[in-house]
């Protein structure tokens, strides 16, 4: 049922603690920097662990062209929409759609929006805190003072599909759309489904965006109790790995069919080869220790794409620094690729774990690596953890020798979810 | 295009007019209405104090007592409805091929239950604003791991996956009132491309709590006919003045046609096509001329390989708001032309209330039963015709009619639209 057309990346963007654009992220990665540090945004001074990956020196007032809109949506929506607009600008899609709205709206009808949304956050309910305190369980008091205490458009500020809606409204995308609220892998699933929407002819092009402010204190309180946060550093596959660091960020990718690329006369950055996602089905916070389900997913993904393991020139691991996740991931990679047969890197030590945005941020940086034909080193990884000793961990940056290299990116999340995608560098479009 | 057909082999429902498929259908046909004064909390001073609540809910799904500790109330509705669906499909005691079995849900937007929010306020915001040092101090009394497991964005999906043994495709989506319609569409696409052979697909939601009710009261979107709750939801009526909140869950087992036939499963209907579009107009309003909805309906017909002439019944989104009902009526007229006035169109929200993220799935079940039972449900409470809403809304009561092909629409805040086409298994193109 798939049409033969290839699917290309024609624009992308990222914002996180690692930088305000992809080039800043790339430079920091290649220099081995980590932008993780004590939280500056929330007063966690009495907390033992204050590490976070926060976006620094960003002019939030200029985040969106429509400043009025910024008052109507939440901060996490703002960075999501910011990333989407930047990727569309980079691909030239913004003026194309503006023109299409005037001349041929059918082009807008074939422009999809796929979003990885963090869903609702605890912080969005805080507008009710004062009212709840005053009411002290008296719902009649609560109702009587509701309109004095809470803004009439509160619900519209917290809609989990705000970014999707405003990408449509602001840019003129009117096609097939989905808003994935599947924790970490939501962003990666948005990318995979956008790919299939194009392959099956549902869409000619798609704006894919994922975003998250994973640093909110109420959630990090729970992550800390679960024992998954590091108070030291995020060190994937290193023998000292002891947890992850929560972060905020967003990324966006514009995907297009070969016909759309030709129609618009744009130069593709990379070719998307496909992707796949499955659940291990073992619970919300659990995963399988031996990595077998992840290995099976990768193997099936490779087969679907018509690739052999030796076709992959770089593997961007999920590598969140959590011992259990890293170890099972290392076992899965070794099972599929064999011992030390694919260079394995991970990007999260740069900016932290942005949860729902992490799959897309890692993907944009993987595509950047394909363009530069360089594999960044795993920051903070000096000596492999026992389970990762069979991997070819990238301790220092290295070149990719293939003329048009291929990268695989892995993403994992709550719900024992795994996802993978693969991209190939391209010099020119069809 | 030769693509896999998708059979519907199981149905499950928990809703305001019945906690099983059979009871729901009997009450729907009998004209019973699920709207009444809110019983879950004291809503007496809210502008709206009525809703369509689930009544006399008793969980009978396996290990319900164990799961109850980890689930929000509306996720329990999901577990019960899903259990009924998989039993109906004869998939238990164990899924035969877990890797080919997926789960796709449209889940609600409420972060946490009100009781939890009150506990949080007392622990972390005793003065009515967050003080993170207080949360640390109150850790021992406040922290319960299940609170986090309940409130994580994909906790409902994860519970369903684990409870029913899925190891394949799994995801959660949220596009407000279009959520579960789009979830069914996504599941259809996943089976068509061979991602899964069976998918448990549906939705679950409840916003009947102080914050959820407040959010819609603040917007002025709800009916305030508190003194006449049974008639408060009156889609397409000239005096309609807002929707009525409902709650519940509905699930369908979607199955690759050949697989369903091979195991001798009962096939209720075929999910033959889906349309999915983005209005890109306003965050709350649909376009008065039906733009957005029109594209979804057209795509659904095309996807199902049918024409406007083939449609025998439309289960409308029909929320009972001024703009939605007008917009949907105009969309139907635009697509179906002269035929529009010959198609029975009904909104069952008059009796069930609006289940928000679960609405599309409930109405999909109703549409499937309409085909199976050769009965068109009525639009209850339509007593004052609106000159601008002038279709055949089936006001006289349920109507006997042989249905070959039927459509169900769902349109959400944010502009996401879903239209699904169902075929009678016996239907053949003339």
mmCIF file with all atom_site columns, N, CA, C and O in Angstrom, chain A residues 1 46-47 120 122 125 133 139-140 161 174 177 179 181-182 189 193 202 218 222 226 276 279-280 414, chain B residues 42 109 116-117 126 132 136 145 151 154 167-172 174 192-193 195 276-277 291 413 416:
data_model
loop_
_atom_site.group_PDB
_atom_site.id
_atom_site.type_symbol
_atom_site.label_atom_id
_atom_site.label_alt_id
_atom_site.label_comp_id
_atom_site.label_asym_id
_atom_site.label_entity_id
_atom_site.label_seq_id
_atom_site.pdbx_PDB_ins_code
_atom_site.Cartn_x
_atom_site.Cartn_y
_atom_site.Cartn_z
_atom_site.occupancy
_atom_site.B_iso_or_equiv
_atom_site.pdbx_formal_charge
_atom_site.auth_seq_id
_atom_site.auth_comp_id
_atom_site.auth_asym_id
_atom_site.auth_atom_id
_atom_site.pdbx_PDB_model_num
ATOM 1   N N  . UNK A 1 1   ? 0.808   -1.202 0.000  1.00 0.00 ? 1   UNK A N  1
ATOM 2   C CA . UNK A 1 1   ? 0.000   0.000  0.000  1.00 0.00 ? 1   UNK A CA 1
ATOM 3   C C  . UNK A 1 1   ? 0.853   1.270  0.000  1.00 0.00 ? 1   UNK A C  1
ATOM 4   O O  . UNK A 1 1   ? 0.388   2.354  -0.243 1.00 0.00 ? 1   UNK A O  1
ATOM 5   N N  . UNK A 1 46  ? 16.274  23.948 48.957 1.00 0.00 ? 46  UNK A N  1
ATOM 6   C CA . UNK A 1 46  ? 16.303  22.996 50.086 1.00 0.00 ? 46  UNK A CA 1
ATOM 7   C C  . UNK A 1 46  ? 16.356  21.543 49.596 1.00 0.00 ? 46  UNK A C  1
ATOM 8   O O  . UNK A 1 46  ? 16.426  20.632 50.402 1.00 0.00 ? 46  UNK A O  1
ATOM 9   N N  . UNK A 1 47  ? 16.271  21.342 48.300 1.00 0.00 ? 47  UNK A N  1
ATOM 10  C CA . UNK A 1 47  ? 16.263  19.980 47.772 1.00 0.00 ? 47  UNK A CA 1
ATOM 11  C C  . UNK A 1 47  ? 17.700  19.482 47.601 1.00 0.00 ? 47  UNK A C  1
ATOM 12  O O  . UNK A 1 47  ? 18.602  20.249 47.231 1.00 0.00 ? 47  UNK A O  1
ATOM 13  N N  . UNK A 1 120 ? -1.002  16.968 29.723 1.00 0.00 ? 120 UNK A N  1
ATOM 14  C CA . UNK A 1 120 ? -1.109  18.005 30.733 1.00 0.00 ? 120 UNK A CA 1
ATOM 15  C C  . UNK A 1 120 ? -0.079  17.815 31.826 1.00 0.00 ? 120 UNK A C  1
ATOM 16  O O  . UNK A 1 120 ? 0.336   16.710 32.131 1.00 0.00 ? 120 UNK A O  1
ATOM 17  N N  . UNK A 1 122 ? 1.355   18.998 35.830 1.00 0.00 ? 122 UNK A N  1
ATOM 18  C CA . UNK A 1 122 ? 0.871   19.421 37.150 1.00 0.00 ? 122 UNK A CA 1
ATOM 19  C C  . UNK A 1 122 ? 0.768   20.945 37.228 1.00 0.00 ? 122 UNK A C  1
ATOM 20  O O  . UNK A 1 122 ? -0.173  21.492 37.768 1.00 0.00 ? 122 UNK A O  1
ATOM 21  N N  . UNK A 1 125 ? -2.365  23.220 36.714 1.00 0.00 ? 125 UNK A N  1
ATOM 22  C CA . UNK A 1 125 ? -3.498  23.309 37.647 1.00 0.00 ? 125 UNK A CA 1
ATOM 23  C C  . UNK A 1 125 ? -3.240  24.324 38.763 1.00 0.00 ? 125 UNK A C  1
ATOM 24  O O  . UNK A 1 125 ? -4.131  24.575 39.569 1.00 0.00 ? 125 UNK A O  1
ATOM 25  N N  . UNK A 1 133 ? -7.211  26.468 48.423 1.00 0.00 ? 133 UNK A N  1
ATOM 26  C CA . UNK A 1 133 ? -6.842  26.774 49.814 1.00 0.00 ? 133 UNK A CA 1
ATOM 27  C C  . UNK A 1 133 ? -7.976  27.522 50.517 1.00 0.00 ? 133 UNK A C  1
ATOM 28  O O  . UNK A 1 133 ? -8.395  27.161 51.611 1.00 0.00 ? 133 UNK A O  1
ATOM 29  N N  . UNK A 1 139 ? -17.148 23.276 48.475 1.00 0.00 ? 139 UNK A N  1
ATOM 30  C CA . UNK A 1 139 ? -17.298 23.440 47.029 1.00 0.00 ? 139 UNK A CA 1
ATOM 31  C C  . UNK A 1 139 ? -18.249 24.583 46.676 1.00 0.00 ? 139 UNK A C  1
ATOM 32  O O  . UNK A 1 139 ? -18.192 25.121 45.575 1.00 0.00 ? 139 UNK A O  1
ATOM 33  N N  . UNK A 1 140 ? -19.081 24.953 47.605 1.00 0.00 ? 140 UNK A N  1
ATOM 34  C CA . UNK A 1 140 ? -19.949 26.106 47.323 1.00 0.00 ? 140 UNK A CA 1
ATOM 35  C C  . UNK A 1 140 ? -19.111 27.384 47.298 1.00 0.00 ? 140 UNK A C  1
ATOM 36  O O  . UNK A 1 140 ? -19.283 28.233 46.430 1.00 0.00 ? 140 UNK A O  1
ATOM 37  N N  . UNK A 1 161 ? -3.452  19.731 23.029 1.00 0.00 ? 161 UNK A N  1
ATOM 38  C CA . UNK A 1 161 ? -3.234  19.802 21.585 1.00 0.00 ? 161 UNK A CA 1
ATOM 39  C C  . UNK A 1 161 ? -3.077  21.234 21.097 1.00 0.00 ? 161 UNK A C  1
ATOM 40  O O  . UNK A 1 161 ? -3.300  21.521 19.915 1.00 0.00 ? 161 UNK A O  1
ATOM 41  N N  . UNK A 1 174 ? -3.528  22.041 7.125  1.00 0.00 ? 174 UNK A N  1
ATOM 42  C CA . UNK A 1 174 ? -4.919  21.606 7.299  1.00 0.00 ? 174 UNK A CA 1
ATOM 43  C C  . UNK A 1 174 ? -5.110  20.106 7.067  1.00 0.00 ? 174 UNK A C  1
ATOM 44  O O  . UNK A 1 174 ? -6.227  19.633 6.892  1.00 0.00 ? 174 UNK A O  1
ATOM 45  N N  . UNK A 1 177 ? -3.714  14.873 11.017 1.00 0.00 ? 177 UNK A N  1
ATOM 46  C CA . UNK A 1 177 ? -3.011  15.323 12.225 1.00 0.00 ? 177 UNK A CA 1
ATOM 47  C C  . UNK A 1 177 ? -3.208  14.342 13.356 1.00 0.00 ? 177 UNK A C  1
ATOM 48  O O  . UNK A 1 177 ? -4.254  13.691 13.455 1.00 0.00 ? 177 UNK A O  1
ATOM 49  N N  . UNK A 1 179 ? -1.923  13.923 17.724 1.00 0.00 ? 179 UNK A N  1
ATOM 50  C CA . UNK A 1 179 ? -1.267  14.504 18.887 1.00 0.00 ? 179 UNK A CA 1
ATOM 51  C C  . UNK A 1 179 ? -0.989  13.374 19.880 1.00 0.00 ? 179 UNK A C  1
ATOM 52  O O  . UNK A 1 179 ? -1.887  12.921 20.580 1.00 0.00 ? 179 UNK A O  1
ATOM 53  N N  . UNK A 1 181 ? 0.286   11.483 23.070 1.00 0.00 ? 181 UNK A N  1
ATOM 54  C CA . UNK A 1 181 ? 0.527   11.797 24.478 1.00 0.00 ? 181 UNK A CA 1
ATOM 55  C C  . UNK A 1 181 ? 1.035   10.534 25.174 1.00 0.00 ? 181 UNK A C  1
ATOM 56  O O  . UNK A 1 181 ? 0.503   10.129 26.201 1.00 0.00 ? 181 UNK A O  1
ATOM 57  N N  . UNK A 1 182 ? 2.046   9.935  24.568 1.00 0.00 ? 182 UNK A N  1
ATOM 58  C CA . UNK A 1 182 ? 2.549   8.650  25.056 1.00 0.00 ? 182 UNK A CA 1
ATOM 59  C C  . UNK A 1 182 ? 3.900   8.823  25.743 1.00 0.00 ? 182 UNK A C  1
ATOM 60  O O  . UNK A 1 182 ? 4.869   8.146  25.399 1.00 0.00 ? 182 UNK A O  1
ATOM 61  N N  . UNK A 1 189 ? 6.959   8.686  18.008 1.00 0.00 ? 189 UNK A N  1
ATOM 62  C CA . UNK A 1 189 ? 5.794   8.102  17.336 1.00 0.00 ? 189 UNK A CA 1
ATOM 63  C C  . UNK A 1 189 ? 5.165   9.098  16.363 1.00 0.00 ? 189 UNK A C  1
ATOM 64  O O  . UNK A 1 189 ? 4.670   8.710  15.303 1.00 0.00 ? 189 UNK A O  1
ATOM 65  N N  . UNK A 1 193 ? 4.629   8.106  12.485 1.00 0.00 ? 193 UNK A N  1
ATOM 66  C CA . UNK A 1 193 ? 3.310   8.168  11.842 1.00 0.00 ? 193 UNK A CA 1
ATOM 67  C C  . UNK A 1 193 ? 3.272   9.203  10.723 1.00 0.00 ? 193 UNK A C  1
ATOM 68  O O  . UNK A 1 193 ? 2.553   9.028  9.732  1.00 0.00 ? 193 UNK A O  1
ATOM 69  N N  . UNK A 1 202 ? -1.582  9.875  2.482  1.00 0.00 ? 202 UNK A N  1
ATOM 70  C CA . UNK A 1 202 ? -2.493  10.714 3.261  1.00 0.00 ? 202 UNK A CA 1
ATOM 71  C C  . UNK A 1 202 ? -2.030  12.171 3.261  1.00 0.00 ? 202 UNK A C  1
ATOM 72  O O  . UNK A 1 202 ? -2.825  13.091 3.378  1.00 0.00 ? 202 UNK A O  1
ATOM 73  N N  . UNK A 1 218 ? 7.086   19.346 40.683 1.00 0.00 ? 218 UNK A N  1
ATOM 74  C CA . UNK A 1 218 ? 6.188   18.322 41.225 1.00 0.00 ? 218 UNK A CA 1
ATOM 75  C C  . UNK A 1 218 ? 6.478   16.969 40.585 1.00 0.00 ? 218 UNK A C  1
ATOM 76  O O  . UNK A 1 218 ? 6.468   15.942 41.263 1.00 0.00 ? 218 UNK A O  1
ATOM 77  N N  . UNK A 1 222 ? 8.608   13.212 42.139 1.00 0.00 ? 222 UNK A N  1
ATOM 78  C CA . UNK A 1 222 ? 8.281   11.785 42.010 1.00 0.00 ? 222 UNK A CA 1
ATOM 79  C C  . UNK A 1 222 ? 9.419   10.994 41.368 1.00 0.00 ? 222 UNK A C  1
ATOM 80  O O  . UNK A 1 222 ? 9.742   9.892  41.796 1.00 0.00 ? 222 UNK A O  1
ATOM 81  N N  . UNK A 1 226 ? 11.411  7.766  42.870 1.00 0.00 ? 226 UNK A N  1
ATOM 82  C CA . UNK A 1 226 ? 11.550  6.501  42.139 1.00 0.00 ? 226 UNK A CA 1
ATOM 83  C C  . UNK A 1 226 ? 13.016  6.094  41.988 1.00 0.00 ? 226 UNK A C  1
ATOM 84  O O  . UNK A 1 226 ? 13.314  4.971  41.596 1.00 0.00 ? 226 UNK A O  1
ATOM 85  N N  . UNK A 1 276 ? 9.737   2.329  13.757 1.00 0.00 ? 276 UNK A N  1
ATOM 86  C CA . UNK A 1 276 ? 8.820   1.363  14.365 1.00 0.00 ? 276 UNK A CA 1
ATOM 87  C C  . UNK A 1 276 ? 8.786   1.565  15.873 1.00 0.00 ? 276 UNK A C  1
ATOM 88  O O  . UNK A 1 276 ? 9.796   1.981  16.464 1.00 0.00 ? 276 UNK A O  1
ATOM 89  N N  . UNK A 1 279 ? 5.467   -1.813 22.452 1.00 0.00 ? 279 UNK A N  1
ATOM 90  C CA . UNK A 1 279 ? 5.558   -1.839 23.913 1.00 0.00 ? 279 UNK A CA 1
ATOM 91  C C  . UNK A 1 279 ? 6.091   -3.192 24.373 1.00 0.00 ? 279 UNK A C  1
ATOM 92  O O  . UNK A 1 279 ? 5.833   -4.215 23.741 1.00 0.00 ? 279 UNK A O  1
ATOM 93  N N  . UNK A 1 280 ? 6.818   -3.150 25.476 1.00 0.00 ? 280 UNK A N  1
ATOM 94  C CA . UNK A 1 280 ? 7.246   -4.410 26.089 1.00 0.00 ? 280 UNK A CA 1
ATOM 95  C C  . UNK A 1 280 ? 6.113   -5.001 26.926 1.00 0.00 ? 280 UNK A C  1
ATOM 96  O O  . UNK A 1 280 ? 6.157   -6.170 27.300 1.00 0.00 ? 280 UNK A O  1
ATOM 97  N N  . UNK A 1 414 ? 8.255   5.577  29.500 1.00 0.00 ? 414 UNK A N  1
ATOM 98  C CA . UNK A 1 414 ? 7.309   4.950  30.418 1.00 0.00 ? 414 UNK A CA 1
ATOM 99  C C  . UNK A 1 414 ? 6.253   4.179  29.623 1.00 0.00 ? 414 UNK A C  1
ATOM 100 O O  . UNK A 1 414 ? 5.924   4.541  28.498 1.00 0.00 ? 414 UNK A O  1
ATOM 101 N N  . UNK B 2 42  ? -20.394 18.433 45.449 1.00 0.00 ? 42  UNK B N  1
ATOM 102 C CA . UNK B 2 42  ? -21.416 19.466 45.607 1.00 0.00 ? 42  UNK B CA 1
ATOM 103 C C  . UNK B 2 42  ? -21.222 20.534 44.523 1.00 0.00 ? 42  UNK B C  1
ATOM 104 O O  . UNK B 2 42  ? -20.360 21.397 44.634 1.00 0.00 ? 42  UNK B O  1
ATOM 105 N N  . UNK B 2 109 ? -7.873  14.696 29.268 1.00 0.00 ? 109 UNK B N  1
ATOM 106 C CA . UNK B 2 109 ? -6.838  15.691 29.545 1.00 0.00 ? 109 UNK B CA 1
ATOM 107 C C  . UNK B 2 109 ? -6.659  16.024 31.024 1.00 0.00 ? 109 UNK B C  1
ATOM 108 O O  . UNK B 2 109 ? -5.814  16.829 31.365 1.00 0.00 ? 109 UNK B O  1
ATOM 109 N N  . UNK B 2 116 ? -6.537  14.407 45.005 1.00 0.00 ? 116 UNK B N  1
ATOM 110 C CA . UNK B 2 116 ? -5.072  14.477 44.978 1.00 0.00 ? 116 UNK B CA 1
ATOM 111 C C  . UNK B 2 116 ? -4.625  15.930 44.968 1.00 0.00 ? 116 UNK B C  1
ATOM 112 O O  . UNK B 2 116 ? -3.681  16.314 45.674 1.00 0.00 ? 116 UNK B O  1
ATOM 113 N N  . UNK B 2 117 ? -5.307  16.737 44.172 1.00 0.00 ? 117 UNK B N  1
ATOM 114 C CA . UNK B 2 117 ? -4.911  18.145 44.060 1.00 0.00 ? 117 UNK B CA 1
ATOM 115 C C  . UNK B 2 117 ? -5.057  18.845 45.415 1.00 0.00 ? 117 UNK B C  1
ATOM 116 O O  . UNK B 2 117 ? -4.212  19.665 45.800 1.00 0.00 ? 117 UNK B O  1
ATOM 117 N N  . UNK B 2 126 ? 0.592   25.486 51.099 1.00 0.00 ? 126 UNK B N  1
ATOM 118 C CA . UNK B 2 126 ? -0.332  25.790 52.203 1.00 0.00 ? 126 UNK B CA 1
ATOM 119 C C  . UNK B 2 126 ? -0.815  27.231 52.194 1.00 0.00 ? 126 UNK B C  1
ATOM 120 O O  . UNK B 2 126 ? -1.870  27.542 52.745 1.00 0.00 ? 126 UNK B O  1
ATOM 121 N N  . UNK B 2 132 ? 8.350   24.941 47.320 1.00 0.00 ? 132 UNK B N  1
ATOM 122 C CA . UNK B 2 132 ? 8.938   23.620 47.152 1.00 0.00 ? 132 UNK B CA 1
ATOM 123 C C  . UNK B 2 132 ? 9.649   23.117 48.402 1.00 0.00 ? 132 UNK B C  1
ATOM 124 O O  . UNK B 2 132 ? 9.826   21.914 48.579 1.00 0.00 ? 132 UNK B O  1
ATOM 125 N N  . UNK B 2 136 ? 9.128   19.261 50.281 1.00 0.00 ? 136 UNK B N  1
ATOM 126 C CA . UNK B 2 136 ? 10.196  18.405 50.814 1.00 0.00 ? 136 UNK B CA 1
ATOM 127 C C  . UNK B 2 136 ? 9.902   18.041 52.280 1.00 0.00 ? 136 UNK B C  1
ATOM 128 O O  . UNK B 2 136 ? 10.051  16.894 52.702 1.00 0.00 ? 136 UNK B O  1
ATOM 129 N N  . UNK B 2 145 ? 3.590   6.447  45.775 1.00 0.00 ? 145 UNK B N  1
ATOM 130 C CA . UNK B 2 145 ? 4.024   6.155  44.413 1.00 0.00 ? 145 UNK B CA 1
ATOM 131 C C  . UNK B 2 145 ? 2.844   6.056  43.436 1.00 0.00 ? 145 UNK B C  1
ATOM 132 O O  . UNK B 2 145 ? 2.928   6.487  42.293 1.00 0.00 ? 145 UNK B O  1
ATOM 133 N N  . UNK B 2 151 ? -1.046  9.511  37.446 1.00 0.00 ? 151 UNK B N  1
ATOM 134 C CA . UNK B 2 151 ? -1.110  10.820 36.790 1.00 0.00 ? 151 UNK B CA 1
ATOM 135 C C  . UNK B 2 151 ? -0.121  10.978 35.648 1.00 0.00 ? 151 UNK B C  1
ATOM 136 O O  . UNK B 2 151 ? -0.106  12.021 35.002 1.00 0.00 ? 151 UNK B O  1
ATOM 137 N N  . UNK B 2 154 ? 0.684   8.570  30.111 1.00 0.00 ? 154 UNK B N  1
ATOM 138 C CA . UNK B 2 154 ? 0.263   7.338  29.433 1.00 0.00 ? 154 UNK B CA 1
ATOM 139 C C  . UNK B 2 154 ? -0.083  6.223  30.419 1.00 0.00 ? 154 UNK B C  1
ATOM 140 O O  . UNK B 2 154 ? 0.022   5.036  30.087 1.00 0.00 ? 154 UNK B O  1
ATOM 141 N N  . UNK B 2 167 ? 1.896   -6.701 23.314 1.00 0.00 ? 167 UNK B N  1
ATOM 142 C CA . UNK B 2 167 ? 3.348   -6.523 23.172 1.00 0.00 ? 167 UNK B CA 1
ATOM 143 C C  . UNK B 2 167 ? 3.652   -5.889 21.817 1.00 0.00 ? 167 UNK B C  1
ATOM 144 O O  . UNK B 2 167 ? 4.771   -5.995 21.308 1.00 0.00 ? 167 UNK B O  1
ATOM 145 N N  . UNK B 2 168 ? 2.661   -5.284 21.215 1.00 0.00 ? 168 UNK B N  1
ATOM 146 C CA . UNK B 2 168 ? 2.866   -4.736 19.876 1.00 0.00 ? 168 UNK B CA 1
ATOM 147 C C  . UNK B 2 168 ? 2.731   -3.227 19.848 1.00 0.00 ? 168 UNK B C  1
ATOM 148 O O  . UNK B 2 168 ? 3.210   -2.530 20.734 1.00 0.00 ? 168 UNK B O  1
ATOM 149 N N  . UNK B 2 169 ? 2.033   -2.760 18.823 1.00 0.00 ? 169 UNK B N  1
ATOM 150 C CA . UNK B 2 169 ? 1.842   -1.330 18.596 1.00 0.00 ? 169 UNK B CA 1
ATOM 151 C C  . UNK B 2 169 ? 1.003   -0.744 19.741 1.00 0.00 ? 169 UNK B C  1
ATOM 152 O O  . UNK B 2 169 ? -0.041  -1.305 20.090 1.00 0.00 ? 169 UNK B O  1
ATOM 153 N N  . UNK B 2 170 ? 1.441   0.366  20.310 1.00 0.00 ? 170 UNK B N  1
ATOM 154 C CA . UNK B 2 170 ? 0.670   0.964  21.405 1.00 0.00 ? 170 UNK B CA 1
ATOM 155 C C  . UNK B 2 170 ? 0.891   2.458  21.432 1.00 0.00 ? 170 UNK B C  1
ATOM 156 O O  . UNK B 2 170 ? 2.026   2.928  21.371 1.00 0.00 ? 170 UNK B O  1
ATOM 157 N N  . UNK B 2 171 ? -0.192  3.190  21.517 1.00 0.00 ? 171 UNK B N  1
ATOM 158 C CA . UNK B 2 171 ? -0.022  4.631  21.662 1.00 0.00 ? 171 UNK B CA 1
ATOM 159 C C  . UNK B 2 171 ? -1.293  5.278  22.207 1.00 0.00 ? 171 UNK B C  1
ATOM 160 O O  . UNK B 2 171 ? -2.362  4.663  22.228 1.00 0.00 ? 171 UNK B O  1
ATOM 161 N N  . UNK B 2 172 ? -1.103  6.529  22.649 1.00 0.00 ? 172 UNK B N  1
ATOM 162 C CA . UNK B 2 172 ? -2.204  7.335  23.161 1.00 0.00 ? 172 UNK B CA 1
ATOM 163 C C  . UNK B 2 172 ? -2.213  8.656  22.410 1.00 0.00 ? 172 UNK B C  1
ATOM 164 O O  . UNK B 2 172 ? -1.150  9.209  22.120 1.00 0.00 ? 172 UNK B O  1
ATOM 165 N N  . UNK B 2 174 ? -4.387  12.581 21.936 1.00 0.00 ? 174 UNK B N  1
ATOM 166 C CA . UNK B 2 174 ? -5.381  13.501 22.497 1.00 0.00 ? 174 UNK B CA 1
ATOM 167 C C  . UNK B 2 174 ? -5.591  14.698 21.575 1.00 0.00 ? 174 UNK B C  1
ATOM 168 O O  . UNK B 2 174 ? -4.683  15.497 21.376 1.00 0.00 ? 174 UNK B O  1
ATOM 169 N N  . UNK B 2 192 ? -3.909  -1.579 8.492  1.00 0.00 ? 192 UNK B N  1
ATOM 170 C CA . UNK B 2 192 ? -3.786  -1.565 7.033  1.00 0.00 ? 192 UNK B CA 1
ATOM 171 C C  . UNK B 2 192 ? -2.332  -1.744 6.583  1.00 0.00 ? 192 UNK B C  1
ATOM 172 O O  . UNK B 2 192 ? -2.064  -2.374 5.577  1.00 0.00 ? 192 UNK B O  1
ATOM 173 N N  . UNK B 2 193 ? -1.406  -1.166 7.313  1.00 0.00 ? 193 UNK B N  1
ATOM 174 C CA . UNK B 2 193 ? -0.013  -1.262 6.869  1.00 0.00 ? 193 UNK B CA 1
ATOM 175 C C  . UNK B 2 193 ? 0.709   -2.465 7.478  1.00 0.00 ? 193 UNK B C  1
ATOM 176 O O  . UNK B 2 193 ? 1.921   -2.623 7.315  1.00 0.00 ? 193 UNK B O  1
ATOM 177 N N  . UNK B 2 195 ? 1.055   -3.272 10.738 1.00 0.00 ? 195 UNK B N  1
ATOM 178 C CA . UNK B 2 195 ? 1.746   -3.045 12.007 1.00 0.00 ? 195 UNK B CA 1
ATOM 179 C C  . UNK B 2 195 ? 1.196   -3.954 13.102 1.00 0.00 ? 195 UNK B C  1
ATOM 180 O O  . UNK B 2 195 ? 1.905   -4.281 14.051 1.00 0.00 ? 195 UNK B O  1
ATOM 181 N N  . UNK B 2 276 ? -9.352  12.549 8.282  1.00 0.00 ? 276 UNK B N  1
ATOM 182 C CA . UNK B 2 276 ? -8.686  13.242 9.389  1.00 0.00 ? 276 UNK B CA 1
ATOM 183 C C  . UNK B 2 276 ? -8.170  14.564 8.842  1.00 0.00 ? 276 UNK B C  1
ATOM 184 O O  . UNK B 2 276 ? -7.391  14.590 7.903  1.00 0.00 ? 276 UNK B O  1
ATOM 185 N N  . UNK B 2 277 ? -8.648  15.648 9.408  1.00 0.00 ? 277 UNK B N  1
ATOM 186 C CA . UNK B 2 277 ? -8.216  16.965 8.901  1.00 0.00 ? 277 UNK B CA 1
ATOM 187 C C  . UNK B 2 277 ? -8.099  17.953 10.044 1.00 0.00 ? 277 UNK B C  1
ATOM 188 O O  . UNK B 2 277 ? -8.501  17.664 11.176 1.00 0.00 ? 277 UNK B O  1
ATOM 189 N N  . UNK B 2 291 ? -15.893 24.131 6.834  1.00 0.00 ? 291 UNK B N  1
ATOM 190 C CA . UNK B 2 291 ? -14.525 23.865 6.357  1.00 0.00 ? 291 UNK B CA 1
ATOM 191 C C  . UNK B 2 291 ? -13.762 23.076 7.429  1.00 0.00 ? 291 UNK B C  1
ATOM 192 O O  . UNK B 2 291 ? -13.878 23.347 8.611  1.00 0.00 ? 291 UNK B O  1
ATOM 193 N N  . UNK B 2 413 ? -11.991 20.683 19.982 1.00 0.00 ? 413 UNK B N  1
ATOM 194 C CA . UNK B 2 413 ? -11.320 21.950 20.257 1.00 0.00 ? 413 UNK B CA 1
ATOM 195 C C  . UNK B 2 413 ? -9.916  21.868 19.646 1.00 0.00 ? 413 UNK B C  1
ATOM 196 O O  . UNK B 2 413 ? -9.235  20.846 19.778 1.00 0.00 ? 413 UNK B O  1
ATOM 197 N N  . UNK B 2 416 ? -9.160  19.694 15.245 1.00 0.00 ? 416 UNK B N  1
ATOM 198 C CA . UNK B 2 416 ? -8.947  18.350 14.700 1.00 0.00 ? 416 UNK B CA 1
ATOM 199 C C  . UNK B 2 416 ? -10.293 17.703 14.390 1.00 0.00 ? 416 UNK B C  1
ATOM 200 O O  . UNK B 2 416 ? -11.215 17.758 15.219 1.00 0.00 ? 416 UNK B O  1
#
